[in-house]
């Protein structure tokens, strides 16, 4: 039986051993920490929401390997979805209610499915996210927020007149991540430019 390597990362280090224990239910799966992602066929990322640390981890995975990513999270905006697709995420599951069987099935599916292009991944994840919200999150009073905390932080910095490099430094993001967030935010909300984005933030009470 071939050994399949899965890199694991979480915003909560105590979660990592638990996820590794779940993966051991399949003898062909071998769990490694994120620094071993270069040799991994898949990656498992767990976080309450998409923070700067999560973005950095996804960027690191995308840069170091072609691993297909299964993302466990309870908050995911449209902008997060597009970023996730660009970084190799092929499946998203609700962290708070996912079962062991669902998690293992998602990891095995990720390992067996040919890697789709980013546009196809985005379409797949959008459909999957809608099913997750409708069937699992909404009945429990959970859901995806229209404006993520990192989007609010970015809008505040835009209002202060910071450019892309300065925002990346302030938020500890890569410049690529900042550009992706801005692009996704403008596309989702129908904003024309950064000035329009700041005006939106003021009207919506972010500033």
Coordinates of N, CA, C and O in Angstrom, one line a residue, residues 48-51 54-55 58 71 73 75-87 89 122 125 129 144-151 173 177 180-181 184-185 188:
X48 N -10.4 29.0 12.8 CA -11.8 29.5 13.1 C -12.2 30.4 11.9 O -13.4 30.3 11.5
X49 N -11.3 31.2 11.5 CA -11.6 32.1 10.4 C -10.3 32.4 9.6 O -9.2 31.9 10.0
X50 N -10.4 33.1 8.4 CA -9.2 33.3 7.6 C -8.5 34.5 8.0 O -8.8 35.6 7.7
X51 N -7.4 34.3 8.8 CA -6.6 35.4 9.4 C -5.3 35.5 8.6 O -5.1 34.8 7.6
X54 N -3.4 32.3 8.6 CA -3.9 31.3 7.6 C -3.5 31.6 6.2 O -3.1 30.8 5.5
X55 N -3.6 32.9 5.8 CA -3.2 33.3 4.5 C -1.7 33.0 4.3 O -1.3 32.5 3.2
X58 N -1.4 29.2 3.7 CA -1.9 28.8 2.4 C -0.8 29.3 1.3 O -0.6 28.5 0.4
X71 N -9.7 22.5 3.8 CA -9.7 23.7 4.7 C -10.9 23.5 5.7 O -12.0 23.3 5.3
X73 N -12.9 25.5 8.5 CA -13.1 26.8 9.0 C -14.6 27.1 9.3 O -15.4 26.4 8.7
X75 N -15.7 30.5 9.2 CA -16.0 31.7 8.6 C -15.3 31.8 7.3 O -14.0 31.6 7.2
X76 N -16.0 32.1 6.2 CA -15.4 32.1 4.9 C -16.2 33.1 4.0 O -17.3 32.8 3.7
X77 N -15.6 34.2 3.6 CA -16.2 35.1 2.7 C -16.0 34.8 1.3 O -15.1 33.9 1.0
X78 N -16.6 35.5 0.4 CA -16.4 35.3 -1.1 C -14.9 35.5 -1.4 O -14.3 34.8 -2.2
X79 N -14.3 36.6 -0.9 CA -12.9 36.9 -1.1 C -12.0 35.8 -0.6 O -11.1 35.4 -1.3
X80 N -12.4 35.2 0.6 CA -11.6 34.1 1.1 C -11.7 32.9 0.2 O -10.7 32.2 0.0
X81 N -12.9 32.7 -0.4 CA -13.1 31.6 -1.2 C -12.2 31.6 -2.5 O -11.5 30.6 -2.9
X82 N -12.1 32.8 -3.1 CA -11.2 32.9 -4.3 C -9.8 32.8 -3.9 O -9.0 32.2 -4.7
X83 N -9.4 33.3 -2.8 CA -8.0 33.2 -2.3 C -7.7 31.7 -2.1 O -6.6 31.2 -2.5
X84 N -8.6 31.0 -1.4 CA -8.4 29.6 -1.1 C -8.3 28.8 -2.4 O -7.4 27.9 -2.5
X85 N -9.1 29.1 -3.4 CA -9.0 28.4 -4.7 C -7.6 28.6 -5.3 O -7.1 27.6 -5.9
X86 N -7.1 29.8 -5.3 CA -5.8 30.1 -5.9 C -4.7 29.4 -5.2 O -3.6 29.1 -5.7
X87 N -4.9 29.1 -3.9 CA -3.9 28.4 -3.1 C -4.0 26.9 -3.0 O -3.4 26.3 -2.1
X89 N -6.8 25.0 -2.4 CA -7.9 24.4 -1.6 C -8.9 23.8 -2.5 O -9.4 24.4 -3.4
X122 N -12.8 27.4 -7.7 CA -13.6 28.4 -7.2 C -15.1 28.0 -7.3 O -15.9 28.1 -6.4
X125 N -15.9 25.1 -4.9 CA -15.9 25.5 -3.6 C -17.1 26.3 -3.3 O -17.7 26.3 -2.2
X129 N -19.7 25.4 -0.5 CA -19.9 26.3 0.6 C -21.4 26.5 0.8 O -21.9 26.6 1.9
X144 N -21.3 32.3 7.2 CA -20.2 33.1 6.7 C -20.5 34.6 6.7 O -21.6 35.0 6.3
X145 N -19.6 35.3 7.2 CA -19.8 36.8 7.3 C -19.6 37.5 6.0 O -18.8 37.1 5.2
X146 N -20.4 38.6 5.8 CA -20.2 39.4 4.5 C -18.9 40.1 4.4 O -18.5 40.4 3.4
X147 N -18.3 40.5 5.6 CA -17.1 41.2 5.6 C -16.2 40.6 6.7 O -16.5 40.7 7.9
X148 N -15.1 40.0 6.2 CA -14.2 39.3 7.2 C -13.4 40.4 8.0 O -13.2 41.5 7.6
X149 N -12.9 40.0 9.2 CA -12.1 40.9 10.0 C -10.9 41.5 9.3 O -10.6 42.6 9.4
X150 N -10.3 40.6 8.5 CA -9.1 41.1 7.8 C -9.5 42.1 6.7 O -8.7 43.0 6.3
X151 N -10.7 42.0 6.1 CA -11.2 42.9 5.1 C -11.4 44.3 5.8 O -11.1 45.3 5.2
X173 N 1.0 40.5 5.8 CA 0.6 39.7 4.6 C 1.6 39.8 3.6 O 2.5 40.7 3.6
X177 N -1.2 38.8 -1.4 CA -2.4 38.5 -0.6 C -3.2 39.8 -0.5 O -4.4 39.7 -0.6
X180 N -5.0 40.4 -3.7 CA -6.1 39.4 -3.8 C -7.3 39.8 -3.0 O -8.4 39.7 -3.5
X181 N -7.0 40.3 -1.8 CA -8.1 40.7 -0.9 C -8.9 41.9 -1.5 O -10.1 41.9 -1.5
X184 N -10.8 40.8 -4.6 CA -12.0 40.1 -4.3 C -13.1 40.9 -3.7 O -14.3 40.8 -4.0
X185 N -12.7 41.8 -2.8 CA -13.6 42.7 -2.1 C -14.3 43.6 -3.1 O -15.5 43.8 -3.1
X188 N -16.7 41.5 -5.3 CA -17.9 41.0 -4.6 C -18.9 42.1 -4.3 O -20.1 41.9 -4.4

